[in-house]
mmCIF file of C-alpha atoms in Angstrom:
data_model
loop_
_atom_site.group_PDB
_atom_site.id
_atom_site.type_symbol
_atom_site.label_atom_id
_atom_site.label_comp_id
_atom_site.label_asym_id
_atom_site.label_seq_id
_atom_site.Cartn_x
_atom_site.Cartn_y
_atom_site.Cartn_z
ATOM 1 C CA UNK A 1 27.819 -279.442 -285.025
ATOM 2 C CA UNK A 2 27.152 -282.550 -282.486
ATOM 3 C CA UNK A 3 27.269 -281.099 -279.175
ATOM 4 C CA UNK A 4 29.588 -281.852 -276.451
ATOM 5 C CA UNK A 5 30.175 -281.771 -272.693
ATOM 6 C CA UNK A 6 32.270 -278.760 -271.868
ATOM 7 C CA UNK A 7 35.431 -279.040 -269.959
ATOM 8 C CA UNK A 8 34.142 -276.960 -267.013
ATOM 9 C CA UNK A 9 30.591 -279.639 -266.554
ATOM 10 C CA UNK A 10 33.335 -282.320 -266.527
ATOM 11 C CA UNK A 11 35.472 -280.622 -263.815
ATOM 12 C CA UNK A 12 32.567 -280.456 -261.616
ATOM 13 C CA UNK A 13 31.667 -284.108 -262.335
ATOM 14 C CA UNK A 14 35.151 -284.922 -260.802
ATOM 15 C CA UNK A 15 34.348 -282.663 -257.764
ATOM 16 C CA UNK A 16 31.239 -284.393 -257.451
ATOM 17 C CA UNK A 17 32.923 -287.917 -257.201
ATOM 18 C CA UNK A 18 35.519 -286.445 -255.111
ATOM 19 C CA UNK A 19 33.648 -285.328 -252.393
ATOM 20 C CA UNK A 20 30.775 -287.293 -253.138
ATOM 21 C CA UNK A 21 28.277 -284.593 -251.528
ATOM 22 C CA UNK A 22 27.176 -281.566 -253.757
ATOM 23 C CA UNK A 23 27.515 -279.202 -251.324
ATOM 24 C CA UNK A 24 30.891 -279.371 -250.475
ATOM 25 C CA UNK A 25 31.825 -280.080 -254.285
ATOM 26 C CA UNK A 26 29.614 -276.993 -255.284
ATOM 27 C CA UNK A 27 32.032 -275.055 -252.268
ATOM 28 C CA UNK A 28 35.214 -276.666 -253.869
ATOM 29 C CA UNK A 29 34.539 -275.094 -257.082
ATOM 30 C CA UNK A 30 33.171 -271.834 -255.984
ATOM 31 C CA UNK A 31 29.717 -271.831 -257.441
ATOM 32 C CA UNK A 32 26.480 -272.766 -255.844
ATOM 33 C CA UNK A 33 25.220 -275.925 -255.379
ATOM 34 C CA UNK A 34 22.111 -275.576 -257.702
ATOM 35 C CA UNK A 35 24.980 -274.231 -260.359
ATOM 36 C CA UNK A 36 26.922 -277.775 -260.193
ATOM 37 C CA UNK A 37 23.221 -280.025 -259.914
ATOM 38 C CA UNK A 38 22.071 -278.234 -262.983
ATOM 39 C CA UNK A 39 25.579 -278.279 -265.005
ATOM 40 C CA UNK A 40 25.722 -282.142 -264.185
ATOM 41 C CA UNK A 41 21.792 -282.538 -265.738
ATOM 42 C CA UNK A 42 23.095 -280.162 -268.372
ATOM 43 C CA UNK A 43 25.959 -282.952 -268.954
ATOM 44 C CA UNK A 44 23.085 -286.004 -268.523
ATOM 45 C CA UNK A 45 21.440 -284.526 -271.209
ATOM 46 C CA UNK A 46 24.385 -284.173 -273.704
ATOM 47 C CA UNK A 47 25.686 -287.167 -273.382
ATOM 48 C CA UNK A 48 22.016 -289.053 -273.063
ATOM 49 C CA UNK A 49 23.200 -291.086 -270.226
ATOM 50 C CA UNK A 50 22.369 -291.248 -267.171
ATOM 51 C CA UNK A 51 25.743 -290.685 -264.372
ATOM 52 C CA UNK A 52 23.671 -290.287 -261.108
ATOM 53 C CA UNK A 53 21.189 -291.896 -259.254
ATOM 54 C CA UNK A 54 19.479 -289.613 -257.108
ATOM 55 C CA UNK A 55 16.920 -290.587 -254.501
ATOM 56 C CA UNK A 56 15.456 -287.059 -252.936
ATOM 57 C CA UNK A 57 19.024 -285.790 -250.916
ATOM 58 C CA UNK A 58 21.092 -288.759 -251.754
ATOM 59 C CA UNK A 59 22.722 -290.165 -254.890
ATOM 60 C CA UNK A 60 25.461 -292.518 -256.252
ATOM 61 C CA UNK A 61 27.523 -292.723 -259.267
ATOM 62 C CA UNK A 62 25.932 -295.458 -262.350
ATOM 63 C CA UNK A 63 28.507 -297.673 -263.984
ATOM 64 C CA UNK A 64 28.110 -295.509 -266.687
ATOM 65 C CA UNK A 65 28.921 -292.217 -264.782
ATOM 66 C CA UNK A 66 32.079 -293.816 -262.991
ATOM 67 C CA UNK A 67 33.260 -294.580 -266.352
ATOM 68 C CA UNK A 68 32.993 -291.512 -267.659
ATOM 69 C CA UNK A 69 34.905 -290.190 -264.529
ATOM 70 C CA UNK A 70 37.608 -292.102 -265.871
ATOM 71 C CA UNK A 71 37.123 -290.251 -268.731
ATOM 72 C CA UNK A 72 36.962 -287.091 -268.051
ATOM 73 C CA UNK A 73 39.576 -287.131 -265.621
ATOM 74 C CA UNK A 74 42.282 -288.440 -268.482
ATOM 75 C CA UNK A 75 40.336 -285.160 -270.921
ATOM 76 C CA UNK A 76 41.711 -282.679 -267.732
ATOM 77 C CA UNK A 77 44.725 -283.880 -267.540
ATOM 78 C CA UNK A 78 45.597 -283.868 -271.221
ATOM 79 C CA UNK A 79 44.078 -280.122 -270.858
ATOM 80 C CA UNK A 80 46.482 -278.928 -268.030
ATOM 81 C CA UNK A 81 49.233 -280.663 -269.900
ATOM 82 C CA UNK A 82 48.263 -278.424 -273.032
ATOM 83 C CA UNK A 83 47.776 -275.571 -270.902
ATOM 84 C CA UNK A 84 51.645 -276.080 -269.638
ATOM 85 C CA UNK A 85 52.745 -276.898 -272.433
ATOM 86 C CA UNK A 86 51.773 -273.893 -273.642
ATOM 87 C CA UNK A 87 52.925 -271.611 -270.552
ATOM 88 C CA UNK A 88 56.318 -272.983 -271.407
ATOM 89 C CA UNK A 89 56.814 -273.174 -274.860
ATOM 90 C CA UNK A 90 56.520 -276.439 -275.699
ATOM 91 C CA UNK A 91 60.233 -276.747 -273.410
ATOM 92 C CA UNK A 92 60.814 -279.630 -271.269
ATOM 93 C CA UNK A 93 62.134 -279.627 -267.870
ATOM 94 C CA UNK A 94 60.064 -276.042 -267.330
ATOM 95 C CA UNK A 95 56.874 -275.252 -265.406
ATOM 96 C CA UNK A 96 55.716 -277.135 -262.474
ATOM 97 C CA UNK A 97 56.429 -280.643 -262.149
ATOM 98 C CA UNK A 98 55.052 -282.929 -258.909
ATOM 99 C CA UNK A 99 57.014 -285.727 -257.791
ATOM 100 C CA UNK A 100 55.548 -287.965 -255.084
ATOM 101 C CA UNK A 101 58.236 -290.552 -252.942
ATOM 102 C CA UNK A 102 57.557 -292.904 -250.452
ATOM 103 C CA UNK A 103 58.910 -291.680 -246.414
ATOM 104 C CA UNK A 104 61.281 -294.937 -246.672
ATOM 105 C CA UNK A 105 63.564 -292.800 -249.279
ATOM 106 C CA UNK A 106 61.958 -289.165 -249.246
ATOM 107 C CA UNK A 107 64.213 -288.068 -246.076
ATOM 108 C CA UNK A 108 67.607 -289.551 -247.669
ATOM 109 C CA UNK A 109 67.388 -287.733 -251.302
ATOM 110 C CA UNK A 110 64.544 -285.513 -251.873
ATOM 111 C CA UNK A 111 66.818 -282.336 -251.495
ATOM 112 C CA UNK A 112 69.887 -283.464 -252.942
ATOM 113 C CA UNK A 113 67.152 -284.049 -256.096
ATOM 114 C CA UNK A 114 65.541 -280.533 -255.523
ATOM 115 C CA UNK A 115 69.345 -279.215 -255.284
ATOM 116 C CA UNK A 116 70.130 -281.179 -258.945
ATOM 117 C CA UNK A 117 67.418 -280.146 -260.622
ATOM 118 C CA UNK A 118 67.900 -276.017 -259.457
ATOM 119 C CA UNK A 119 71.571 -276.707 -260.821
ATOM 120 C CA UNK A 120 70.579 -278.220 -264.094
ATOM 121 C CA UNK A 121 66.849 -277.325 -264.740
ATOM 122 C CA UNK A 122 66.693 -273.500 -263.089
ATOM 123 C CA UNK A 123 63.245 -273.336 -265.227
ATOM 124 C CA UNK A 124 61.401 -276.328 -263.265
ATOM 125 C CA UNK A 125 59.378 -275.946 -260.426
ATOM 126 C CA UNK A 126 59.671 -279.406 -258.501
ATOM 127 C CA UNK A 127 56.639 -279.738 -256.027
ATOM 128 C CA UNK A 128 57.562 -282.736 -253.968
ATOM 129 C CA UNK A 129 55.049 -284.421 -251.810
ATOM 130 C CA UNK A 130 55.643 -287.861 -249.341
ATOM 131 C CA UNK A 131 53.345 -290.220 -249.068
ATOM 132 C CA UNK A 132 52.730 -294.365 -249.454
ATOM 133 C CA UNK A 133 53.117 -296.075 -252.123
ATOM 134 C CA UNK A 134 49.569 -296.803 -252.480
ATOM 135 C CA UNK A 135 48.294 -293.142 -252.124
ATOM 136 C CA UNK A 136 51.165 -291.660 -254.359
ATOM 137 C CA UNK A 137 50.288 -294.248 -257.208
ATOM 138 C CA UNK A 138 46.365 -293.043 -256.752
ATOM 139 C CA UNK A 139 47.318 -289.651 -257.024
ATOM 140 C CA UNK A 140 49.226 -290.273 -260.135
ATOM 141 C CA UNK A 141 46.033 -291.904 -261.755
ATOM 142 C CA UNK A 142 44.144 -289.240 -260.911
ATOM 143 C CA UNK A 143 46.546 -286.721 -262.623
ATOM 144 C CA UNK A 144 48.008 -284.962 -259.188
ATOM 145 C CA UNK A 145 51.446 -286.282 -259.833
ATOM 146 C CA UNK A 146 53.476 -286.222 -262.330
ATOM 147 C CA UNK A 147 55.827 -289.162 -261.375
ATOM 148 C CA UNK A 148 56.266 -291.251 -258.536
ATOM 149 C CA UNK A 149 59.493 -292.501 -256.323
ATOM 150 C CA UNK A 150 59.196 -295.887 -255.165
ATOM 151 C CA UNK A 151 60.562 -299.143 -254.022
ATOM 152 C CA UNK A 152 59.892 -301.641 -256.704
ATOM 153 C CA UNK A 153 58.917 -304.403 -257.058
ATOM 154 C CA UNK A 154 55.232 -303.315 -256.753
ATOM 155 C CA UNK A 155 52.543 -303.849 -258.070
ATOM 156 C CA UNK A 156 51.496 -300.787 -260.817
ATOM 157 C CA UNK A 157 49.335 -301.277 -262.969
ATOM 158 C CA UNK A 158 49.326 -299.769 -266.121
ATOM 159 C CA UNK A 159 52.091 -297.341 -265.306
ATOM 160 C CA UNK A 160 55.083 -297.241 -266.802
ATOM 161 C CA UNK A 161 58.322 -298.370 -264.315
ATOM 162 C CA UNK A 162 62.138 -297.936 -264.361
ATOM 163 C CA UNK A 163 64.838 -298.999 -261.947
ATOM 164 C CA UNK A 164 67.292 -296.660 -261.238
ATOM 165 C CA UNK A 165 69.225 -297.971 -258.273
ATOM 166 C CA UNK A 166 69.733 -301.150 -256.357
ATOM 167 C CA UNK A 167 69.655 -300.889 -252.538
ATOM 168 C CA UNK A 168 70.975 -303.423 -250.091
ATOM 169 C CA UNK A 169 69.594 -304.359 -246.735
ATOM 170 C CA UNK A 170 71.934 -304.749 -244.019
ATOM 171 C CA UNK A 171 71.373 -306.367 -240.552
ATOM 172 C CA UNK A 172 71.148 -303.531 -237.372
ATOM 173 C CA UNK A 173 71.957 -304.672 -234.355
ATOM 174 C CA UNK A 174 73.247 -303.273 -231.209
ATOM 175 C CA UNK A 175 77.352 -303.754 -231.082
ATOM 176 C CA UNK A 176 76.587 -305.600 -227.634
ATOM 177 C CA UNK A 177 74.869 -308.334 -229.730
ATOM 178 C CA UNK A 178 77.380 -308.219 -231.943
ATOM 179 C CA UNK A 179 80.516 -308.622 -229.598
ATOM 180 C CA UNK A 180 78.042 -311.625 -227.837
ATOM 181 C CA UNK A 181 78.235 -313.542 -231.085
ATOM 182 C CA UNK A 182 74.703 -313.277 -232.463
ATOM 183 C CA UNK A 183 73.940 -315.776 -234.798
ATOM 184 C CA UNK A 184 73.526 -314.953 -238.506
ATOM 185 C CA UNK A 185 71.209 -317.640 -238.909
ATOM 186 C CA UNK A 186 67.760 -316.286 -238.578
ATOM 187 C CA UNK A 187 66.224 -319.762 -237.433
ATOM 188 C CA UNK A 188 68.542 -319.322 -234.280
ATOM 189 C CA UNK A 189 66.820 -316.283 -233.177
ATOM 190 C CA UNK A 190 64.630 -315.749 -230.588
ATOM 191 C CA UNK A 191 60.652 -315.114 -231.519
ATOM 192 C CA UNK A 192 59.850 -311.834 -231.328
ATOM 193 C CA UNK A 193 63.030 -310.802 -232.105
ATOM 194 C CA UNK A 194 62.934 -308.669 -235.479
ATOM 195 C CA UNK A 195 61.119 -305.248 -235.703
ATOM 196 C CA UNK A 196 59.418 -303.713 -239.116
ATOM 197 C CA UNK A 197 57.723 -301.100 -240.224
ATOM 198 C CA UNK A 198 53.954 -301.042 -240.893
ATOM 199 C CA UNK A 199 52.494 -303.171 -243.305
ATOM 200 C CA UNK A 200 51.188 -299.869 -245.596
ATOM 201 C CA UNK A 201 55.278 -299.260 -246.094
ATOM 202 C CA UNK A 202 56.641 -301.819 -248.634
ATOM 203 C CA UNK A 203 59.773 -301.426 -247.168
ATOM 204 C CA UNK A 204 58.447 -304.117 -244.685
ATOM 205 C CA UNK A 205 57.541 -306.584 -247.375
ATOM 206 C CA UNK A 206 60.507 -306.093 -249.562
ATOM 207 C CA UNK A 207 62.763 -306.975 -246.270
ATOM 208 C CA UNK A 208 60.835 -310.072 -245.650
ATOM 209 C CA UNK A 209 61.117 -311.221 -249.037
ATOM 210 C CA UNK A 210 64.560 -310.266 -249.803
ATOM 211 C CA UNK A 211 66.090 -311.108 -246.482
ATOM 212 C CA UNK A 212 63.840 -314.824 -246.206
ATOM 213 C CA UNK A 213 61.955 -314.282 -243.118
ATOM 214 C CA UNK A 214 60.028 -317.486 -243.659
ATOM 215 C CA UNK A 215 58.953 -317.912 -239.684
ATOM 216 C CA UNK A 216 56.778 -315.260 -238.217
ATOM 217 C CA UNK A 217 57.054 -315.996 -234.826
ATOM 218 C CA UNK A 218 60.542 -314.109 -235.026
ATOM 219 C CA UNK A 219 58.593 -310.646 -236.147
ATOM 220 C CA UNK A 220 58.004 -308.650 -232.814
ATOM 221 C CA UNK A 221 54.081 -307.600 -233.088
ATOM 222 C CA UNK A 222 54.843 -304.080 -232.935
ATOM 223 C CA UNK A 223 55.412 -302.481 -236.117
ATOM 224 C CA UNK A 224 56.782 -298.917 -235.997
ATOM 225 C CA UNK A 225 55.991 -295.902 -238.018
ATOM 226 C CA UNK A 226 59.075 -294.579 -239.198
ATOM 227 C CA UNK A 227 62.830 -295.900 -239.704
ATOM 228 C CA UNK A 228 63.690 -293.966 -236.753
ATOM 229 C CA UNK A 229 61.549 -295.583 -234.433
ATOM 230 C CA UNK A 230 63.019 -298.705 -235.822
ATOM 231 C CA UNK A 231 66.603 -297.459 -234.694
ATOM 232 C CA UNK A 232 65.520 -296.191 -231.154
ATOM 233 C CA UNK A 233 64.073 -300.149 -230.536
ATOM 234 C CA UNK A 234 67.260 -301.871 -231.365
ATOM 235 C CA UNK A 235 69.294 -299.241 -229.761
ATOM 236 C CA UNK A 236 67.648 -300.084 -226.870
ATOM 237 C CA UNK A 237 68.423 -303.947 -227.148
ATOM 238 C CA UNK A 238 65.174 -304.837 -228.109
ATOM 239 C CA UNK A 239 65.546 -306.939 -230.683
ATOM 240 C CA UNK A 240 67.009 -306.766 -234.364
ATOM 241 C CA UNK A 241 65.898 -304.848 -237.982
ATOM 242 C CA UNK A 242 66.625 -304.213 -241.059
ATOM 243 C CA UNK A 243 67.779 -301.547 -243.116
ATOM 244 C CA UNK A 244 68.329 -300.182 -246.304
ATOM 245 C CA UNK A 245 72.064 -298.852 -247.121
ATOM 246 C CA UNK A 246 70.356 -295.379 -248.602
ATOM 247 C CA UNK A 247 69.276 -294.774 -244.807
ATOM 248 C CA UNK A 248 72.277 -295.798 -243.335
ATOM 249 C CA UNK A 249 74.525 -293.993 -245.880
ATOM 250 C CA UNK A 250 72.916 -290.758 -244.869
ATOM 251 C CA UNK A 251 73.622 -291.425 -241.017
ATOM 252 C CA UNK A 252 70.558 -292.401 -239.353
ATOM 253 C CA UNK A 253 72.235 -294.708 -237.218
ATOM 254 C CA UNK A 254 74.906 -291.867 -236.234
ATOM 255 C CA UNK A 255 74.584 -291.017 -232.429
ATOM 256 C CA UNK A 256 73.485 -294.712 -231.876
ATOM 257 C CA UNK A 257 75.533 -297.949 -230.323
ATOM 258 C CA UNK A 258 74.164 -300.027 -233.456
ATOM 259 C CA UNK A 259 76.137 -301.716 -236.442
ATOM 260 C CA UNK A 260 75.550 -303.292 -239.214
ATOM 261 C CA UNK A 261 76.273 -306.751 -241.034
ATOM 262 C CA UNK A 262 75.424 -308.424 -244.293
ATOM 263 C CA UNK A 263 72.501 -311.009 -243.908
ATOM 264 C CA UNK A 264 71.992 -314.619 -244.156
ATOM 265 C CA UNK A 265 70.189 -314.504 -247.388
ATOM 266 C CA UNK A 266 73.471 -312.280 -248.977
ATOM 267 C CA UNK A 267 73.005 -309.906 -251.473
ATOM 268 C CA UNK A 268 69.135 -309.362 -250.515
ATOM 269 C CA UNK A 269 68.073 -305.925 -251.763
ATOM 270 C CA UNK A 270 65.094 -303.675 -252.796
ATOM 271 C CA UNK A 271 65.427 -302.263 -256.225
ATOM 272 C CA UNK A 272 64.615 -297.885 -256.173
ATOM 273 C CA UNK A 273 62.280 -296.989 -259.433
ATOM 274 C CA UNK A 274 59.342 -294.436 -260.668
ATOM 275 C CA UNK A 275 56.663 -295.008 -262.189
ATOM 276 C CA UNK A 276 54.681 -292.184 -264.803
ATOM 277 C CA UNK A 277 51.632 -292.716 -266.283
ATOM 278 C CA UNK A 278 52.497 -293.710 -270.291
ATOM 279 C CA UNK A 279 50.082 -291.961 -271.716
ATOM 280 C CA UNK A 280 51.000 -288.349 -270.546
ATOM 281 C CA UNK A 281 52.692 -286.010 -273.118
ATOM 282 C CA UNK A 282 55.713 -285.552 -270.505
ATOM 283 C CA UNK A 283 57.526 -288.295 -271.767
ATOM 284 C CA UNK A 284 61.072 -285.792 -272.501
ATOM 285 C CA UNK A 285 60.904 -284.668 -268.870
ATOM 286 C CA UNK A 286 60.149 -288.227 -267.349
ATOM 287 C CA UNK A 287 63.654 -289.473 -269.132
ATOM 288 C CA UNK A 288 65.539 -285.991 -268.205
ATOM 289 C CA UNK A 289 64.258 -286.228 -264.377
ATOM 290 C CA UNK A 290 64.361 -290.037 -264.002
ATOM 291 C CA UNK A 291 68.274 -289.575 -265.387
ATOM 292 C CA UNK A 292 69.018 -287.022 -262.507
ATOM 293 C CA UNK A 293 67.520 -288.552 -259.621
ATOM 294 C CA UNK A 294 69.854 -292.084 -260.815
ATOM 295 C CA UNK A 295 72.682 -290.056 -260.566
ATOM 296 C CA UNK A 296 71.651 -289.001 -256.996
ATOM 297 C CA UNK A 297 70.846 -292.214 -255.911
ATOM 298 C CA UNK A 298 74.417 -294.120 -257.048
ATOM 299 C CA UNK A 299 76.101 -292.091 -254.943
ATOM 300 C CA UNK A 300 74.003 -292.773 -252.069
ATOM 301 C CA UNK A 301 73.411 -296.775 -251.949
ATOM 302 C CA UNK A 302 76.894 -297.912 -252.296
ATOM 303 C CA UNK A 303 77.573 -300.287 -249.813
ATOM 304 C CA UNK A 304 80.159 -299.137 -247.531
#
């Protein structure tokens, strides 16, 4: 029988890339470090290739070896899968389940979705984690997610996308601004005048897009951290932002002198998908849980 790398060398491979130091990925995995260097030779030598490059207390990953990262890491997944599937019967909807979602929609659903899914699915364990869009998609290729919640369109890659829900932007301005007349004609503004989130949020390139901010002199420099930052700015007569109707819906702009009006550009919206990755045996669950959390979300975006 031809032999074969065992699914313990190639967890400590992935440890090994992770931290890139064998020390702390020897630590990680609770062995010594001279256990992980000689499982990782051991692996070398099965596979006759050569994954490291090691120069006395350095090293870095061949072409080859980050390949077979790749690799491996889809083998481990597929093997926790089995091992779940297992642990619950071959049922969907049971068992752990991890859902990442960006912050620009985590605060405004995340526990009506943990309340649904109690309700319907007592049997799954939901582990929810927020993060960007960029870290929550690499952390669904790498296996530690399940399924992601995001503002689409973005770009993927090879995962698998749905939209669920449509969600408007609306114009926030303080009422004072409002009763003064301000123009709806974004031209007419003065520079400086429109606050946005940081660039790592798409939110912030969705409302440019969808809400045709062609000239950038009217984006103010500073570019806040969280939607409620945004709302303190205006509030204080600072300038202008905008807003999706899932935030406002769920009252962040309660306690505040702001309103809100439709934009120039009309109907400009962000659409509200996940993404899974396509090859993952979950496929049931995906469908079940991406159902739910569409129900959720139409009765939060309608425009009021």
């Amino acid at each position: 029988m031809k032999r074969l790398p065992s699914i313990k060398q190639m967890q400590y491979l992935l440890a090994l890339h992770e931290h890139q130091h064998f020390g702390r990925a020897a630590e990680a995995c609770f062995i010594g470090q001279s256990t992980l260097s000689a499982a990782i030779a051991n692996m070398e030598e099965t596979l006759n290739a050569q994954l490291l490059e090691r120069d006395h207390k350095t090293f870095i990953f061949t072409p080859l070896g980050e390949d077979i990262v790749r690799q491996a890491r889809g083998i481990i997944e597929q093997c926790e899968e089995l091992s779940l599937f297992a642990q619950s019967q071959g049922k969907p909807m049971s068992g752990p389940f991890r859902l990442g979602c960006i912050p620009t929609i985590a605060p405004f659903v995340l526990s009506d979705i943990m309340a649904e899914c109690r309700q319907q699915f007592p049997e799954l364990q939901l582990l929810l984690r927020e993060d960007t869009s960029d870290n929550s998609l690499h952390a669904l290729a790498e296996g530690r997610l399940d399924m992601v919640l995001l503002a689409l369109p973005y770009e993927t890659g090879a995962f698998h996308t749905e939209v669920l829900a449509q969600d408007p932007f609306q114009l926030v301005l303080h009422r004072d601004w409002q009763a003064a007349g301000f123009e709806q004609d974004i031209s007419q503004w003065p520079d400086e005048s429109i606050f946005l989130l940081e660039r790592e949020h798409c939110l912030t390139g969705h409302a440019v897009k969808a809400c045709e901010l062609e000239d950038n002199r009217k984006v103010n420099p500073f570019f806040a951290t969280s939607l409620h930052t945004l709302t303190q700015m205006v509030n204080n007569k600072l300038g202008v932002t905008f807003m999706p109707q899932l935030a406002i819906n769920a009252g962040l702009l309660q306690g505040t002198e702001l309103v809100c009006q439709r934009p120039a550009a009309g109907l400009a919206s962000r659409d509200i998908g996940v993404a899974w990755r396509a090859t993952s045996s979950k496929l049931h669950s995906y469908r079940l849980l991406a159902e739910l959390i569409r129900q959720v979300l139409q009765k939060k975006v309608t425009v009021r």
